[in-house]
Amino acid sequence: MSESLPLKARINHAVLELIEGDITKQDTDAIVNAANSSLLGGGGVDGAIHRAAGPELLEETRALGGCQTGDAKISRGYHLKARHVIHTVGPIYGGSDSARLLASAYRRSLEVAQENNIHTIAFPSLSTGAYGYPVDQAAPIALETVCRFLQGDHNIQLVRFVLFNSAILQQFSKALAHQIQQQPGIVLPA
Ligand code: ADP
């Protein structure tokens, strides 16, 4: 990957970072699950999180009563390193509302983190697996939404995007470079 593409930025008192890796291994206060609206588990990130957290997670999410597209709900993390899982439902790509709902899924996850005193949070690339959102369209929405949130009033210290392969990481890095140009107040750490 080109050396000139950024993997880290400072926004207000928060750090935003992009890494290649596995969301289930993160030791942030919370990890975000790319869930479906039943909150009863699924494939991709959802399946990996439920496997790593253990069956207690399903017991808890069963009682949450589902989650609407663009919204987020919180549970404990059980056998994960992360103390909490924030379950959000991104849109299935294609509807006229896809972009708004994808932004909403990121924003609601951060609001739920804020309400629960979570300071460090890791996101996967929502909706870009089974839900079919092209990464080159999803990454700018993800980065713009998170950067705007971090420019407001909040207690978040770290937002880490955990991207599953180098191609996804590169798309997110391009989108971060664009945000750094567009939004004043985003700085690259020295
Ligand atoms: P959705 O249903 O919202 O599309 P998926 O879980 O199918 O969610 O995929 C979302 C993204 O997460 C995809 O880019 C996929 O490659 C990636 N992914 C799958 N497993 C993991 C994992 N363990 N850690 C991080 N990212 C993952």
PDB file of C-alpha atoms in Angstrom, residues 4 98 104 121 132:
ATOM      1  CA  SER A   4       1.384   8.338   1.682  1.00  0.00           C
ATOM      2  CA  SER A  98     -28.830   2.825   1.874  1.00  0.00           C
ATOM      3  CA  SER A 104     -27.052   5.979  10.953  1.00  0.00           C
ATOM      4  CA  ILE A 121     -14.448   1.112  20.285  1.00  0.00           C
ATOM      5  CA  GLY A 132     -23.346  -6.214  -0.558  1.00  0.00           C
TER       6      GLY A 132
END
